PDB file of C-alpha atoms and ligand atoms in Angstrom:
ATOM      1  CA  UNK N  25       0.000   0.000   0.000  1.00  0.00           C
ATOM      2  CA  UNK N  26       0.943   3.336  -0.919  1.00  0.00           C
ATOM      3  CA  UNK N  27       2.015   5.560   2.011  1.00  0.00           C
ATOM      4  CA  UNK N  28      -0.503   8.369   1.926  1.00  0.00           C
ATOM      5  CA  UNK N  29      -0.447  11.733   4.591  1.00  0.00           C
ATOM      6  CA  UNK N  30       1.328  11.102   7.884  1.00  0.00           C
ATOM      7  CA  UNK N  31      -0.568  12.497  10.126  1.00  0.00           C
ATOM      8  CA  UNK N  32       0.914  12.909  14.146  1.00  0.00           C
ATOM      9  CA  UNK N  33      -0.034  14.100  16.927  1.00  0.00           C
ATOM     10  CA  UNK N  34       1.878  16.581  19.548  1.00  0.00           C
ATOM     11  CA  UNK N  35       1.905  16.589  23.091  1.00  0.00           C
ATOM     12  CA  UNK N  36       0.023  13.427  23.861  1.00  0.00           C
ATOM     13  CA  UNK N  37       1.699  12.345  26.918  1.00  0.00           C
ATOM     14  CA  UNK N  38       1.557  14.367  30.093  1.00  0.00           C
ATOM     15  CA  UNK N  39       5.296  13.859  31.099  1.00  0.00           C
ATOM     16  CA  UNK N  40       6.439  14.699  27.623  1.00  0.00           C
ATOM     17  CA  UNK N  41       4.480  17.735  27.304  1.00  0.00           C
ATOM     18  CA  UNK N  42       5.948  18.681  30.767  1.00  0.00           C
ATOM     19  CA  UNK N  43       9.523  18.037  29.815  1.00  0.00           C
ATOM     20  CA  UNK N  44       8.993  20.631  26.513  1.00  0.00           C
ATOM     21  CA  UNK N  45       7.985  22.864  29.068  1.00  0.00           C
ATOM     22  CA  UNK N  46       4.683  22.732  27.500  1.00  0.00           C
ATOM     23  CA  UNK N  47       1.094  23.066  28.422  1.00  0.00           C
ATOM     24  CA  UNK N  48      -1.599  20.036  28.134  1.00  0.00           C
ATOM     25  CA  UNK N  49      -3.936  20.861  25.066  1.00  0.00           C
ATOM     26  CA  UNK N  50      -7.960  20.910  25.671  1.00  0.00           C
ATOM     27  CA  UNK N  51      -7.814  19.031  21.601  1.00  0.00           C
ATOM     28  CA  UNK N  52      -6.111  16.546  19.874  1.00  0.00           C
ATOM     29  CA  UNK N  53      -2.422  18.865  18.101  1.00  0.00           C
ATOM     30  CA  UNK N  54      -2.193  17.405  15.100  1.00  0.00           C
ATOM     31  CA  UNK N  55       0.419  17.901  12.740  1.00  0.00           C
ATOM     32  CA  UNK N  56       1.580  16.515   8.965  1.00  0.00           C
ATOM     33  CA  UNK N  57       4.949  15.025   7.820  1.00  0.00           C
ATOM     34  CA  UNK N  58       5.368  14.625   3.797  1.00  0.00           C
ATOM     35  CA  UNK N  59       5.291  10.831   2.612  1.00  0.00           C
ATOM     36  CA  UNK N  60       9.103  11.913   1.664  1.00  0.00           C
ATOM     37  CA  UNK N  61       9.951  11.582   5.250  1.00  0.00           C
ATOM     38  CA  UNK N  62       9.019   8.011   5.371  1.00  0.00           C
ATOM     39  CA  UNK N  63      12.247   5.441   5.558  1.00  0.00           C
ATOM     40  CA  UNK N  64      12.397   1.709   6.935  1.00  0.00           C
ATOM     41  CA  UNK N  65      13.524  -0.734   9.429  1.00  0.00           C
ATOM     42  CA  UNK N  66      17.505  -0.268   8.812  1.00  0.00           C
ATOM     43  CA  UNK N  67      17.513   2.546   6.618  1.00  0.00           C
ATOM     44  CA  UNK N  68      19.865   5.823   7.871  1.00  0.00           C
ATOM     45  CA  UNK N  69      18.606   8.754   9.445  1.00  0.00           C
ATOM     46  CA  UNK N  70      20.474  11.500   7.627  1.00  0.00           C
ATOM     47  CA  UNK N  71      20.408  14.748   9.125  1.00  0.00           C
ATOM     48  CA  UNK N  72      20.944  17.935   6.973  1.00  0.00           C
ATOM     49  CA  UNK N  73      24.037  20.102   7.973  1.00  0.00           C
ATOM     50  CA  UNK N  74      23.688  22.642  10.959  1.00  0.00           C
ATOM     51  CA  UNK N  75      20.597  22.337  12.322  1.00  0.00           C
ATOM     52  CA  UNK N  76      21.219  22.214  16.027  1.00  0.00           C
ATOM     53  CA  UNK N  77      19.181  19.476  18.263  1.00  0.00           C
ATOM     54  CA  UNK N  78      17.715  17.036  16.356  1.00  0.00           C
ATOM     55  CA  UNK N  79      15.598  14.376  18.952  1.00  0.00           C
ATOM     56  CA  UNK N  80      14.065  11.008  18.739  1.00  0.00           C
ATOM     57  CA  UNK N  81      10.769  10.167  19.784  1.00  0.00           C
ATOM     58  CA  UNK N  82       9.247   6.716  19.862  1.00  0.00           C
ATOM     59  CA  UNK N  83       5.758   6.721  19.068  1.00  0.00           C
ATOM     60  CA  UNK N  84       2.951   3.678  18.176  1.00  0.00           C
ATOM     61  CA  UNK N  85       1.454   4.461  14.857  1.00  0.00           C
ATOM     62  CA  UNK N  86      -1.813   3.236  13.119  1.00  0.00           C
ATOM     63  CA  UNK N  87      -2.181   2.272   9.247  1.00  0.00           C
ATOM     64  CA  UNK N  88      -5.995   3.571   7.927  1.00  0.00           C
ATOM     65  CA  UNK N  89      -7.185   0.907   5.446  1.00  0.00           C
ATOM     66  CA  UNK N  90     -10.265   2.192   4.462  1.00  0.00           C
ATOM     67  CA  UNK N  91     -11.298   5.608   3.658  1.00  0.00           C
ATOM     68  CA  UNK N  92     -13.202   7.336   6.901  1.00  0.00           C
ATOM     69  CA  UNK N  93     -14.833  11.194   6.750  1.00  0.00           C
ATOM     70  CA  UNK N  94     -16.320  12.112  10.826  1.00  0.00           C
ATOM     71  CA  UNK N  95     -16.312   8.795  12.160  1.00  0.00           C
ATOM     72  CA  UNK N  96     -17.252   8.608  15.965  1.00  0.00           C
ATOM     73  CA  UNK N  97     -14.359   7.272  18.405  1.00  0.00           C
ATOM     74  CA  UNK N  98     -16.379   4.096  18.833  1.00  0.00           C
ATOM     75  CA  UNK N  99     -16.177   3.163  14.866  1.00  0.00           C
ATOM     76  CA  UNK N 100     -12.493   4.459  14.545  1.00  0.00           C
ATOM     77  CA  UNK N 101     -10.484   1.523  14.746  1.00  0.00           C
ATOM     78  CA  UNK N 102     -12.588  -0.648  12.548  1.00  0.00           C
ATOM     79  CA  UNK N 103     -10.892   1.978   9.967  1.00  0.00           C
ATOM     80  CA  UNK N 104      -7.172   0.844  11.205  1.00  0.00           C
ATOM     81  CA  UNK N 105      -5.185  -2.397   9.125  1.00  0.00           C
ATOM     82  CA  UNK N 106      -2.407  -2.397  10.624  1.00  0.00           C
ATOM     83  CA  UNK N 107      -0.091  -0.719  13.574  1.00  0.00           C
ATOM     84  CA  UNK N 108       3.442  -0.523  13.527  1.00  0.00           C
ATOM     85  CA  UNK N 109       6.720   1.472  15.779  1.00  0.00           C
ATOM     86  CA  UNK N 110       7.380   5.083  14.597  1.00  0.00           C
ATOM     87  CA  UNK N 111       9.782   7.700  15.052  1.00  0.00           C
ATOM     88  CA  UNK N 112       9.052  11.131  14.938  1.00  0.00           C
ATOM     89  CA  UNK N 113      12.270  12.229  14.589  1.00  0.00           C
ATOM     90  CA  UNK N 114      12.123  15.938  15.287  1.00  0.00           C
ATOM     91  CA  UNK N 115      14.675  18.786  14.474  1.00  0.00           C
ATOM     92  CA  UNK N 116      13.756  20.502  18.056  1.00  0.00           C
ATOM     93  CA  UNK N 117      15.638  23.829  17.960  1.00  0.00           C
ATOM     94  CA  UNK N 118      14.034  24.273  14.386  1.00  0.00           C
ATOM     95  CA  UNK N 119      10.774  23.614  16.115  1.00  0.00           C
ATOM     96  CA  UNK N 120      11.895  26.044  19.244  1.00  0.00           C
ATOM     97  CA  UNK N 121      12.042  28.931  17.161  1.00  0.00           C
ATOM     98  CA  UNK N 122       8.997  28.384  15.261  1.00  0.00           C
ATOM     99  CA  UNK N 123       7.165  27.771  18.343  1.00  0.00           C
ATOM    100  CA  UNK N 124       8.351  30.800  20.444  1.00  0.00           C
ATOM    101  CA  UNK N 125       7.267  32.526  16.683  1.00  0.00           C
ATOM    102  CA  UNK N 126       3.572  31.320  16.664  1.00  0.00           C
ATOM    103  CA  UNK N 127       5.207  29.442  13.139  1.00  0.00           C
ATOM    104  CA  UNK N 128       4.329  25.659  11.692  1.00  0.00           C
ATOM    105  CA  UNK N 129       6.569  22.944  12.602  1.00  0.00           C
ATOM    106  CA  UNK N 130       6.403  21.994   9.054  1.00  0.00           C
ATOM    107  CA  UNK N 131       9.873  22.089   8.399  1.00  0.00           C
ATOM    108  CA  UNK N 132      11.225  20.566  12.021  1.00  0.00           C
ATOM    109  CA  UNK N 133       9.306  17.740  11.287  1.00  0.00           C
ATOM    110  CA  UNK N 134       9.173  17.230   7.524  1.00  0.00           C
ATOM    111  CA  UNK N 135      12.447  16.355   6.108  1.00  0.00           C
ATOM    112  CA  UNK N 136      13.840  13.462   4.518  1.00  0.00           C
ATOM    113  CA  UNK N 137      14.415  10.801   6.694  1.00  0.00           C
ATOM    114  CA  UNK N 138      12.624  12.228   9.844  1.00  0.00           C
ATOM    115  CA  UNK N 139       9.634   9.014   9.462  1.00  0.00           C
ATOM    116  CA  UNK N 140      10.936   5.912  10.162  1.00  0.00           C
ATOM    117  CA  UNK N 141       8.836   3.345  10.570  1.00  0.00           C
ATOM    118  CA  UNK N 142       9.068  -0.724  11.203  1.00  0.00           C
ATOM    119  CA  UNK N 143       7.306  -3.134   8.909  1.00  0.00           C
ATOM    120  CA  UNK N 144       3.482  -3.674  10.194  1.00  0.00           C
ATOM    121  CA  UNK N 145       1.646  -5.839  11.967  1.00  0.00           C
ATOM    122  CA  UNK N 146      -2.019  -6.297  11.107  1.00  0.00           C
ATOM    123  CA  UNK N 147      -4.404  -4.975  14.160  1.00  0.00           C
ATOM    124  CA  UNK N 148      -6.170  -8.489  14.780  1.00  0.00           C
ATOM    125  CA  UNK N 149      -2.919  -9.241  16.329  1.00  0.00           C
ATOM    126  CA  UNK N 150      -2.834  -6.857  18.944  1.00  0.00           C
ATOM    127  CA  UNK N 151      -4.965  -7.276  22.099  1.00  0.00           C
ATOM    128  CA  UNK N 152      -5.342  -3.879  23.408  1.00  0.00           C
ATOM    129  CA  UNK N 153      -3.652  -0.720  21.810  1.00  0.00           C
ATOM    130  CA  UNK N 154      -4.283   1.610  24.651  1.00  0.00           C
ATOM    131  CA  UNK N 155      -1.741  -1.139  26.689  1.00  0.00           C
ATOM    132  CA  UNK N 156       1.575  -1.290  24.629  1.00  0.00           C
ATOM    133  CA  UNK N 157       5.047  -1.263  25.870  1.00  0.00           C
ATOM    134  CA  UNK N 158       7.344   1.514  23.988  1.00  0.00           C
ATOM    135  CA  UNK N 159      11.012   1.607  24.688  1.00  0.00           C
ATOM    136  CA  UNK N 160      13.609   3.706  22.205  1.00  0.00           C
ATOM    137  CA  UNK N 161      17.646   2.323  23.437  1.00  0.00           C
ATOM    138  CA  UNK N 162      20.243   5.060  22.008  1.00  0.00           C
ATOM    139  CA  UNK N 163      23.528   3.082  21.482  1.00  0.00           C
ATOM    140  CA  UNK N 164      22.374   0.067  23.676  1.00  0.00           C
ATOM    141  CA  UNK N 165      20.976   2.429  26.276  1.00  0.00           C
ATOM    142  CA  UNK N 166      17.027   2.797  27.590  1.00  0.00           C
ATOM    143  CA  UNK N 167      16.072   6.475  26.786  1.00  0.00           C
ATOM    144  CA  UNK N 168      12.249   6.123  26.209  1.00  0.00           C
ATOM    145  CA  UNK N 169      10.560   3.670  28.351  1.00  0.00           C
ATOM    146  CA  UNK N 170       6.428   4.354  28.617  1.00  0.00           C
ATOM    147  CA  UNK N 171       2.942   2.664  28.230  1.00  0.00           C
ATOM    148  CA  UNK N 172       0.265   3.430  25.261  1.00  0.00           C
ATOM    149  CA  UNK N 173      -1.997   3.859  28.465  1.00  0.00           C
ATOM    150  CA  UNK N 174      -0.466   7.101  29.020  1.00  0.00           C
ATOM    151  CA  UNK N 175      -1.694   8.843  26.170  1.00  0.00           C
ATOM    152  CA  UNK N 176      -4.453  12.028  26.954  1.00  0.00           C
ATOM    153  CA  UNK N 177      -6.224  11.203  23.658  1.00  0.00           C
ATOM    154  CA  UNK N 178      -6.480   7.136  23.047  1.00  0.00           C
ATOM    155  CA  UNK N 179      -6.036   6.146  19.120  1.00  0.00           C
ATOM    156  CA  UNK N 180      -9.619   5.716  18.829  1.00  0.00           C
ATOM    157  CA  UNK N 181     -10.450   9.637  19.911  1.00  0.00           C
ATOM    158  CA  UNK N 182      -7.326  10.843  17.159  1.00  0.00           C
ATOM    159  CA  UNK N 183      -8.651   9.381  14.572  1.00  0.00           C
ATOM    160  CA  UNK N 184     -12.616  10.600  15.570  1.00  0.00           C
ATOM    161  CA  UNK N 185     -11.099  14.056  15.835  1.00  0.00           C
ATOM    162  CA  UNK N 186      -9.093  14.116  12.825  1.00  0.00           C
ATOM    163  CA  UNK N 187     -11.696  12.440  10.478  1.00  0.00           C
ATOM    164  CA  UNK N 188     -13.550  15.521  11.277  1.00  0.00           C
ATOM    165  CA  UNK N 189     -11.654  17.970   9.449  1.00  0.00           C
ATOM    166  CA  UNK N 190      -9.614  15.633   6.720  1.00  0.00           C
ATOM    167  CA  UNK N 191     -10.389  12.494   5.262  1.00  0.00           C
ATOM    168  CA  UNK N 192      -8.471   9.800   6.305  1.00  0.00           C
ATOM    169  CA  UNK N 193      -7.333   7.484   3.334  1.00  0.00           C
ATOM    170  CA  UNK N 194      -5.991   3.850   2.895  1.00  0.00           C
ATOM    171  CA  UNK N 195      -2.336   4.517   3.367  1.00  0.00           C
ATOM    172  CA  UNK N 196      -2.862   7.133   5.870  1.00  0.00           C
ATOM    173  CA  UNK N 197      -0.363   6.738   8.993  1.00  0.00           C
ATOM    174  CA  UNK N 198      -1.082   8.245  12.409  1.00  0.00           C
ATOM    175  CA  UNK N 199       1.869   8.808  14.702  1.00  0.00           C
ATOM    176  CA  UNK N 200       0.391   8.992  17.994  1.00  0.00           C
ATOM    177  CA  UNK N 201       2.810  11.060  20.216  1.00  0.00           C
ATOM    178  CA  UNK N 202       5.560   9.836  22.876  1.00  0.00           C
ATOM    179  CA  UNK N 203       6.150   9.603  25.918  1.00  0.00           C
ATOM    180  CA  UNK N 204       8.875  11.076  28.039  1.00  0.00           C
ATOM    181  CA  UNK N 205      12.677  10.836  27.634  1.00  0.00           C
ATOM    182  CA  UNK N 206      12.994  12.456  24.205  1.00  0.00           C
ATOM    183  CA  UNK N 207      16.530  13.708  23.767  1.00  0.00           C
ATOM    184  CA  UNK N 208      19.500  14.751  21.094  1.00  0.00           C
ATOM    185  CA  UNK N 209      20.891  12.468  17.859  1.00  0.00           C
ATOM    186  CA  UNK N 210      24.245  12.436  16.818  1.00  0.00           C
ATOM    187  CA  UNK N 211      26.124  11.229  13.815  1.00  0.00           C
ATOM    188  CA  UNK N 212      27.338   7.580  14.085  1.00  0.00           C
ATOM    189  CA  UNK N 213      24.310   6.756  17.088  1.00  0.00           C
ATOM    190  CA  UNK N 214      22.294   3.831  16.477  1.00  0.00           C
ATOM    191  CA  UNK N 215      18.231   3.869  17.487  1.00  0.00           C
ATOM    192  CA  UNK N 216      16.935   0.880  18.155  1.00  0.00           C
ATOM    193  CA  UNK N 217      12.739   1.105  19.119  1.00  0.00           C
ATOM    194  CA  UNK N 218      10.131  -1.282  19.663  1.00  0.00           C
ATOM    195  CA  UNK N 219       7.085  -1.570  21.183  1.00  0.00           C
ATOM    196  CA  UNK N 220       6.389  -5.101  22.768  1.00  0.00           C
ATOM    197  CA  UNK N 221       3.962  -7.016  20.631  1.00  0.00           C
ATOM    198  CA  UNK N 222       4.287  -5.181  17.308  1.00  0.00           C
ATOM    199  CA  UNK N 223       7.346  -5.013  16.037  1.00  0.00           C
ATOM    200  CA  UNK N 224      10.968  -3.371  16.139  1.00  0.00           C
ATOM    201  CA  UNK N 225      13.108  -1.259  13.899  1.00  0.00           C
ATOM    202  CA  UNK N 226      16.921  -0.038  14.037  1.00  0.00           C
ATOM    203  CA  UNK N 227      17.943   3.498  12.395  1.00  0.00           C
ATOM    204  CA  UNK N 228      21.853   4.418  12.332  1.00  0.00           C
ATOM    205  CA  UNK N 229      22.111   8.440  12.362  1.00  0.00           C
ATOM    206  CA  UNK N 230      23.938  10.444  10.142  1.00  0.00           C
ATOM    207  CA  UNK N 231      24.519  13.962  10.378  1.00  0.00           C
ATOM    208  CA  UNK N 232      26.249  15.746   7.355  1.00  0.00           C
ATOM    209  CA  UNK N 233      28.682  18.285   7.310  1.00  0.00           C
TER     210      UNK N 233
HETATM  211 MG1   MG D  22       5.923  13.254  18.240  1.00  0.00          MG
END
């Protein structure tokens, strides 16, 4: 299947958002990353000259497989194929100056590279999405280390809210925020996240000069 819009969400955990310094949000803050930011299990994360911080964040996504428009959160996941473990890598002083500018993120969030995600696992396999085990490891070490049951908004209420304004597509991947322990890439580090029950991916980093 074609990858179609990636569409994420921001500030879905309350000990991330408190770690950005951030506040919690009354609604779903969603976000888009181009289909050109999409890579694979094992492919590099290359990071464009310059750009200050660039951060990890380990997040569950979901895989639309059937075209929705305003579906209620009780419906929503009968629109889901498959899940699978995303990064939203995240070029965070890019993002800290749009921010503190009222700007888009567009740019922090959207280049090449900055969507890896692992192969997928079809949903039937998964007993409860709203109880997953996330972990990111930076060069053999636990950064990330949270639950799916932490989220504000549960999978079923993102895809309700954003099937209000946009219609959600086969191919469509939500990335569904992360939890706490985000922190800085650098060139030669090696990502490895996974989320217990649906699958794994490792990303080697590469920052150019
Ligand atoms: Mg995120």
């Amino acid at each position: 299947m074609r990858c179609g819009k990636i569409v994420c969400v921001g500030q879905n955990y309350r000990a991330h958002i408190k770690e950005l310094k951030s506040e919690v949000p009354q609604e779903p803050v969603l976000f888009l990353k181009p289909s050109t930011a999409l890579i694979g299990d094992g492919d590099t994360i290359v990071v464009p000259p310059n750009l200050g911080r660039v951060d990890y964040e380990v997040e569950l996504a979901v895989i639309i497989d059937k075209k929705c428009k305003q579906v209620s959160a009780a419906e929503a996941l009968s629109y889901v194929g498959s899940v699978a473990v995303f990064n939203d890598v995240t070029a965070r002083d890019v993002q800290s100056v749009a921010r503190k500018a009222g700007l888009p993120w567009s740019l922090a969030k959207g280049m090449d590279t900055f969507a890896p995600m692992s192969s997928t696992l079809q949903i039937s396999q998964v007993s409860d999405l709203q109880d997953l085990h996330l972990e990111l490891k930076l060069n053999g070490e636990v950064r990330q280390n949270g639950n799916t049951s932490m989220m504000i908004f549960p999978v079923e209420e993102i895809i309700s809210y954003a099937s209000r304004f946009m219609t959600l597509e086969p191919g469509d991947i939500i990335a569904t925020g992360t939890p706490e322990g985000v922190g800085a890439i650098k060139d030669g580090d090696l990502i490895e996240a996974k989320i217990d029950g649906v699958g794994k991916m490792r990303n080697p980093v590469k920052v150019m000069s």
